Coordinates of C-alpha atoms in Angstrom, one line a residue:
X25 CA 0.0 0.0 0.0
X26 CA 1.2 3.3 -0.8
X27 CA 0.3 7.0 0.4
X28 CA 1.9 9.4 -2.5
X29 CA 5.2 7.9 -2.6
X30 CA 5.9 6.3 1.1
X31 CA 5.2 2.6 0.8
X32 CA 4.0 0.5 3.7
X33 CA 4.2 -2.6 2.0
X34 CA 1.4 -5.4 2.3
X35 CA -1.5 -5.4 4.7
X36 CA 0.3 -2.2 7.1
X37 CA -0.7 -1.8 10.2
X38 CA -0.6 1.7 11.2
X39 CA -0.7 3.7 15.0
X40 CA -3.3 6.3 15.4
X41 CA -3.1 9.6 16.9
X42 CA -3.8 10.0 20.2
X43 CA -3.5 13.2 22.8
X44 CA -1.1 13.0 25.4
X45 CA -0.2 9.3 24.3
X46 CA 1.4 9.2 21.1
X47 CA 4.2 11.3 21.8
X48 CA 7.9 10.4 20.0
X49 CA 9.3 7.8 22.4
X50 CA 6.0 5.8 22.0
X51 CA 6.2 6.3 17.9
X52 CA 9.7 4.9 18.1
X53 CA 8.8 1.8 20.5
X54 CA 5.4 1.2 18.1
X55 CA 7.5 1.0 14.7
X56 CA 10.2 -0.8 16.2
X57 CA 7.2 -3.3 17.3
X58 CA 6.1 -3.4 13.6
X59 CA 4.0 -0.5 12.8
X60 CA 4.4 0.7 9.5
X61 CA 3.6 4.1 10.1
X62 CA 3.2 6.7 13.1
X63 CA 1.2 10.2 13.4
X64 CA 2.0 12.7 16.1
X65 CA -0.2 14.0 18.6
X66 CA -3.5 16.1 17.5
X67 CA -2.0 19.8 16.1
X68 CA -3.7 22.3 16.3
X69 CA -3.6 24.6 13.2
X70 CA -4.7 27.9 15.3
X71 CA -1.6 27.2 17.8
X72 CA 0.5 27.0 14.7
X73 CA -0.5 30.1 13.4
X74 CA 0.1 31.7 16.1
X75 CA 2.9 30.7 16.3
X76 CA 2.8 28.8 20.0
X77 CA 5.8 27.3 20.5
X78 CA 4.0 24.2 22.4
X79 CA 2.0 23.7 19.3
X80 CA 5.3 23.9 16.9
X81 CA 7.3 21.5 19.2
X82 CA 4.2 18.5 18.8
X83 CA 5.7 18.6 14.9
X84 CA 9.3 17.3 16.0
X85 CA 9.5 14.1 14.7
X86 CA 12.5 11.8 14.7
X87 CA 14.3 9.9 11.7
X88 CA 13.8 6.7 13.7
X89 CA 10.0 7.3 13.4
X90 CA 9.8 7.1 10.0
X91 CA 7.4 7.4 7.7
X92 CA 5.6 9.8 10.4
X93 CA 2.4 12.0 9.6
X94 CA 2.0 15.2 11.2
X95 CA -1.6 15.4 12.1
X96 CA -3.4 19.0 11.9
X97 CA -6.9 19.8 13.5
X98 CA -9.2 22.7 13.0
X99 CA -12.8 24.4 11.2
X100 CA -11.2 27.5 10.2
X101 CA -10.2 27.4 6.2
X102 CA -7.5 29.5 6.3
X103 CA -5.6 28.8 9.4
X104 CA -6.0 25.1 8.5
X105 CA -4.2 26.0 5.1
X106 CA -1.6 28.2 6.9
X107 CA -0.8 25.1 9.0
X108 CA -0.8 22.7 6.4
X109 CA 2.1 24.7 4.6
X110 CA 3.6 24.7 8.0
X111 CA 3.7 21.2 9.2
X112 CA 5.2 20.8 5.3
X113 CA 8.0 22.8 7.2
X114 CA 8.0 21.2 10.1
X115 CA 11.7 20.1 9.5
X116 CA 12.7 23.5 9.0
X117 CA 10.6 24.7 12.2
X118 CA 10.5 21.9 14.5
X119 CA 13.7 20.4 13.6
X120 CA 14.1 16.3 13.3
X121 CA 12.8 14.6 10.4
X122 CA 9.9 16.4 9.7
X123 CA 6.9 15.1 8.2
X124 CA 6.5 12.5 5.6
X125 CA 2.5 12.9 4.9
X126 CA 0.0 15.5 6.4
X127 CA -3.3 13.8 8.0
X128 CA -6.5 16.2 8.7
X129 CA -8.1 15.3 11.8
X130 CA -11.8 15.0 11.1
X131 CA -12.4 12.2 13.6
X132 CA -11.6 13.4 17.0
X133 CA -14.8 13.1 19.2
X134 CA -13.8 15.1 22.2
X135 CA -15.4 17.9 23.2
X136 CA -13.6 20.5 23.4
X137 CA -12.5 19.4 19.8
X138 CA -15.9 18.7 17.8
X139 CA -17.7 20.9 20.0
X140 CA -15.8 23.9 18.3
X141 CA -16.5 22.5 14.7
X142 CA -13.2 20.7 14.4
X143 CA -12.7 17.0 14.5
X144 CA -15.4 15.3 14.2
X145 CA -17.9 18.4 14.4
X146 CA -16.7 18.9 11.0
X147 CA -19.3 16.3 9.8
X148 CA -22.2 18.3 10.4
X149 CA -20.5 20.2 7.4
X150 CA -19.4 18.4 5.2
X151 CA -19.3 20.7 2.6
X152 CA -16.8 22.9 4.5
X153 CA -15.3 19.6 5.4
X154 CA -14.5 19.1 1.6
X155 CA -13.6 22.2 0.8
X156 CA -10.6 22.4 3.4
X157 CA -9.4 19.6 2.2
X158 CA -9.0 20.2 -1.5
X159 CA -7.5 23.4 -0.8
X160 CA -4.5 21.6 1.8
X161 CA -4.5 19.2 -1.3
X162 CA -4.1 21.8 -3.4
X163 CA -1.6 24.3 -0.9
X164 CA 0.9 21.7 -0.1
X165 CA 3.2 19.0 -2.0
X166 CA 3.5 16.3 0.5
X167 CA 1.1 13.6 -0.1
X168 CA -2.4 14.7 2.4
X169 CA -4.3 12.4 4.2
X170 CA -7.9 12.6 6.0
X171 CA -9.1 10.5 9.4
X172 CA -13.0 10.7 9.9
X173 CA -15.9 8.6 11.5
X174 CA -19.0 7.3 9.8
X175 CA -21.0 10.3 10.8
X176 CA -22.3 12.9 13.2
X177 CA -25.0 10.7 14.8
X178 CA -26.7 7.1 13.9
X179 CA -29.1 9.1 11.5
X180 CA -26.2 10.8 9.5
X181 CA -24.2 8.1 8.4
X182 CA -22.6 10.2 5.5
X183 CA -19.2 8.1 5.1
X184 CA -19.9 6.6 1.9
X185 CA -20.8 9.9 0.0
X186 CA -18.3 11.8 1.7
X187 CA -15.5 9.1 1.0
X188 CA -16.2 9.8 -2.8
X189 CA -16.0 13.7 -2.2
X190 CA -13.2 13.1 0.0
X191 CA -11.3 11.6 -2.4
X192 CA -12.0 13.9 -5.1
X193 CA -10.0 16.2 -3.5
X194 CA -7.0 14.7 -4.1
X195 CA -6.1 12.8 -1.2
X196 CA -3.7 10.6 -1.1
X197 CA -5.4 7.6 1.6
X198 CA -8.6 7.7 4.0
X199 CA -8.5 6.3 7.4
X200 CA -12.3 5.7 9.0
X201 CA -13.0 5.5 12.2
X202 CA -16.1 2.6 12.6
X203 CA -18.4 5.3 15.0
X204 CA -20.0 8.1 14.6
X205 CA -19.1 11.0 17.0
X206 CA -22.2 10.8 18.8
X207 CA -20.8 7.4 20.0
X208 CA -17.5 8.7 21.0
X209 CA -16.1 5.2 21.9
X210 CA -19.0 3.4 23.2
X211 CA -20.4 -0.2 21.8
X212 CA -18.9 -1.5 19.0
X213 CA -17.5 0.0 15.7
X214 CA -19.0 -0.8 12.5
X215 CA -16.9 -1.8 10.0
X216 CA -19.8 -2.8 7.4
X217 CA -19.5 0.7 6.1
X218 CA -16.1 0.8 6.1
X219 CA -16.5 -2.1 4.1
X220 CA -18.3 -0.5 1.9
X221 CA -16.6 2.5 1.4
X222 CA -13.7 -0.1 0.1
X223 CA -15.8 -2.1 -2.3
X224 CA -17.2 0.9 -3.6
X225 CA -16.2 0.3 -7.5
X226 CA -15.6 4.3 -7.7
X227 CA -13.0 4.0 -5.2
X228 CA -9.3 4.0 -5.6
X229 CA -7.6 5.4 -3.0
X230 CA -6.0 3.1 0.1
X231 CA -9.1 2.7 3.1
X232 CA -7.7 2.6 6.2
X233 CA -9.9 1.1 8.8
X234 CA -9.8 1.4 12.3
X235 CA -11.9 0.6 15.6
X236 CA -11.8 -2.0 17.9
X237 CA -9.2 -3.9 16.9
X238 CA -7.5 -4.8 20.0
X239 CA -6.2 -8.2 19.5
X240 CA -4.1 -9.7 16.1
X241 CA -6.9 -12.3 15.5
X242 CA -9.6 -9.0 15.0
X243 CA -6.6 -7.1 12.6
X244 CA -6.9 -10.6 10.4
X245 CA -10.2 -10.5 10.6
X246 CA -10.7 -7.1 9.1
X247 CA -8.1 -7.3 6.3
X248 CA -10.1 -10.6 5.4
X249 CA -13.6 -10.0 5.9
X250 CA -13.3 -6.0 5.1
X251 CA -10.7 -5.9 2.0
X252 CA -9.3 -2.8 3.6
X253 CA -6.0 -1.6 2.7
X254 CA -4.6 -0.9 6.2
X255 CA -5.6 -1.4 9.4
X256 CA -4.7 2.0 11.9
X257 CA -4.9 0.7 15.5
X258 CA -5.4 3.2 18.8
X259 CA -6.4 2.4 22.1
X260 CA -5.8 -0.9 22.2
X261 CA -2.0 0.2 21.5
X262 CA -1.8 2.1 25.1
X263 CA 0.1 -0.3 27.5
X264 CA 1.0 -2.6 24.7
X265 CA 2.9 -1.4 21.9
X266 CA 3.8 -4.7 21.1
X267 CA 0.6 -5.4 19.5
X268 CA 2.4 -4.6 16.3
X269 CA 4.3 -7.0 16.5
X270 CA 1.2 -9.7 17.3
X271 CA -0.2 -8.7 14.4
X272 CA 2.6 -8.4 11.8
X273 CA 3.6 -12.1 13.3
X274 CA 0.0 -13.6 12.4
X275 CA -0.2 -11.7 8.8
X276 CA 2.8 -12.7 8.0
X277 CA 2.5 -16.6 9.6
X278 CA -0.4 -17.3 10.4
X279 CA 0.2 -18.0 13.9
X280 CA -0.7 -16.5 17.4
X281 CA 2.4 -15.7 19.4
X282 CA 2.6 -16.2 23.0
X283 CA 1.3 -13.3 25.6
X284 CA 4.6 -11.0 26.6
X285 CA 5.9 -12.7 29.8
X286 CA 5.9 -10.0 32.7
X287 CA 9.9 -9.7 32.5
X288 CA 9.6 -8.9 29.0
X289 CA 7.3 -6.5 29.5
X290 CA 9.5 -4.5 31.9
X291 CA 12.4 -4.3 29.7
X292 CA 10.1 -2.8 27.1
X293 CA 8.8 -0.1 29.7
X294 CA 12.4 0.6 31.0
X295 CA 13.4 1.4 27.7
X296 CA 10.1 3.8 27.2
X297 CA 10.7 5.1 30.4
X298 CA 14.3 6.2 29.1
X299 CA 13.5 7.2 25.8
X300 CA 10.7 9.5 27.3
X301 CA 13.8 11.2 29.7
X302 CA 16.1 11.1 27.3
X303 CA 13.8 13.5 25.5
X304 CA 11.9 15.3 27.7
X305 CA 14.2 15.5 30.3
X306 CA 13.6 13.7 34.0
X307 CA 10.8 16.2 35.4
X308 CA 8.2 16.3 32.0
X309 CA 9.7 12.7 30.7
X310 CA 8.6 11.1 34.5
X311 CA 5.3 12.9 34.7
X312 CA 4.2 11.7 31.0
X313 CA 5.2 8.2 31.3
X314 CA 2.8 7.7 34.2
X315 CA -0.3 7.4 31.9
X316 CA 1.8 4.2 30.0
X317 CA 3.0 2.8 33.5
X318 CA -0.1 2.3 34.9
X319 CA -1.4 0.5 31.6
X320 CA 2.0 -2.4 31.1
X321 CA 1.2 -4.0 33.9
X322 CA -2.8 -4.7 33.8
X323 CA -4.1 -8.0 34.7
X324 CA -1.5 -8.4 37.3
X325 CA -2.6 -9.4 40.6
X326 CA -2.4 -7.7 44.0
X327 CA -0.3 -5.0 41.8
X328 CA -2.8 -1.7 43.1
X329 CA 0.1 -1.1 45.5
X330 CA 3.2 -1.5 43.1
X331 CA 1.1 0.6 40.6
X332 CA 0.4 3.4 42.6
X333 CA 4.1 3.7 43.3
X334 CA 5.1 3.7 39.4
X335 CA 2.7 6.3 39.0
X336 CA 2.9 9.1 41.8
X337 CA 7.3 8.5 42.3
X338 CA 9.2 11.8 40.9
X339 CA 12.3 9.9 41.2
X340 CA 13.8 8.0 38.1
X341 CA 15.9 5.8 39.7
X342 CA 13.2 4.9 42.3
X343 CA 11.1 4.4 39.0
X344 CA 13.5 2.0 37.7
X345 CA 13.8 0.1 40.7
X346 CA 10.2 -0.2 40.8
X347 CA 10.3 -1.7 37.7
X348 CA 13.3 -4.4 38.5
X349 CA 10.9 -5.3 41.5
X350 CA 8.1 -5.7 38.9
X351 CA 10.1 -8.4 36.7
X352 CA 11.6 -10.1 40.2
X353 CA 8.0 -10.5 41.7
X354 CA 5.9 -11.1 38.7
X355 CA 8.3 -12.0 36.4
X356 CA 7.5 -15.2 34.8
X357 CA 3.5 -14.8 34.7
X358 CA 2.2 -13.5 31.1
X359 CA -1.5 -11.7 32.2
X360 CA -3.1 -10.2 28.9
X361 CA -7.1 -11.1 30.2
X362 CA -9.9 -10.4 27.6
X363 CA -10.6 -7.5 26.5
X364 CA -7.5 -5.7 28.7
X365 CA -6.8 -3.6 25.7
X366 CA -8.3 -0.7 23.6
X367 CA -11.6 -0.8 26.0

């Protein structure tokens, strides 16, 4: 599969952006894992025009990340223009790789997102929602990519049109989410009309499907049953990265790897742990890498005490010897109960 001219090869599996989660030391851990491609955190296009130096800094991106995408959110046409041309920069202003593709965030449920018109509130206009996007296509040269759900709400399921428009544009791959935004991430995603959307005979462009799939058996499952082109995973990501690897293992063999032993898992998290001080230094890369601590270790029993100590310790090396304690006490079990993951 290809976006513009970055190939992902057969069947990719993709991460998805996430907020406060899919900052560059996870992107490095979830392509080492096996993920074809990354995205950065959600940008948002008014910060960038602005010029705030927070927003600039969520565009560094790392050579060992890629192919990356710099993600850009927004409802206003102009500034959403203005930031595409930037993030196209976003070597020369962010330093670091850069970006490989530019991704339009039209999917993001959250509140204080789609209730502005941006994210997903963009598909209560889809109109506008089309016209931003052919005018990115047309402002930038880097290949442009949109993420969106099926609809607003369960009586405005406009995916299959819009996928058309969408494409029309000029965009290079679609990524659907399988909910609409009135469902945020409650019951279960429907990928019949993502299905769709790929079958459609009019359709030419790479479908990237994504929802629920929290487990390598469910990735199979959609490339088989769906026809899609890629499969983007999220939640079920958080606290295991090495899904990638689950799933690449199965595409590729056709068999089920074993759950990550306990031990394993702490080496992985130690090396998170470092990467995230290594580049945020040991006050921000301590505080951000609680939200991943407290999700490696789920399933574990009588853990709540250990957890809470991984998660409220300022102290790296306490951190770390946390962690050594983790893989001597627990070490040799392999937890990963149903439905731990991406719920």
């Amino acid at each position: 599969m290809k976006i513009g001219k970055v190939d992902l090869g057969e069947r990719p599996v993709t991460l998805a952006p996430m907020e406060d989660v899919t900052d560059a030391s996870f992107r490095i851990l979830c392509r080492e894992a096996g993920a074809a491609m990354v995205t950065t955190e959600f940008v948002s296009s008014d910060g960038l025009v602005r010029d705030v130096s927070k927003t600039i800094a969520k565009m560094h991106t790392l050579e060992e990340e890629a192919p990356v995408a710099v993600q850009i959110y927004g409802n206003i046409p102009e500034a959403m223009v203005n930031a595409a041309k930037m993030a196209e920069r976003a070597k020369e202003l962010a330093g670091g790789h850069g970006a490989d593709i530019i991704d339009i965030n039209f999917g993001c449920p959250v509140s204080k997102i789609a209730g502005r018109g941006a994210g997903s509130g963009m598909m209560r206009e889809p109109d506008k929602m089309v016209a931003i996007t052919k005018a990115i296509v047309e402002a930038v040269g880097k290949p442009v990519t949109v993420k969106t759900r099926l609809g607003w709400d369960d009586s405005s399921k406009i995916i299959v049109d819009l996928a058309e428009r969408l494409q029309d544009t000029g965009i290079s791959a679609l990524t659907i989410h399988g909910r609409t935004r009135c469902q945020m991430y409650k019951g279960e995603a429907d990928w019949t009309l993502i299905g769709e959307v790929k079958n459609n005979p009019r359709m030419y462009i790479p479908i990237i499907g994504n929802g629920d799939i929290n487990t390598a058996a469910k990735a199979k499952e959609a490339f088989d049953r769906y026809g899609v082109d890629g499969i983007m995973v999220g939640r079920a990501s958080f606290g295991h990265p090495w899904i990638f690897t689950e799933i690449r293992h199965l595409l590729d063999t056709g068999e089920e790897l074993p759950p990550m032993s306990v031990k394993d898992r702490v080496t992985l998290a130690k090396r998170h742990f470092q990467l995230s001080l290594d580049l945020k230094g040991p006050v921000t890369g301590v505080y951000e890498m609680r939200r991943h601590l407290s999700c490696y270790f789920k399933g574990l029993r009588d853990f709540k005490e250990t957890r809470i100590k991984l998660v409220t310790s300022k102290d790296p090396e306490e951190i770390m010897r946390t962690l050594d304690y983790v893989a001597q006490r627990w070490g040799a079990e392999a937890p990963e109960p149903e439905g731990a993951y991406g719920l």
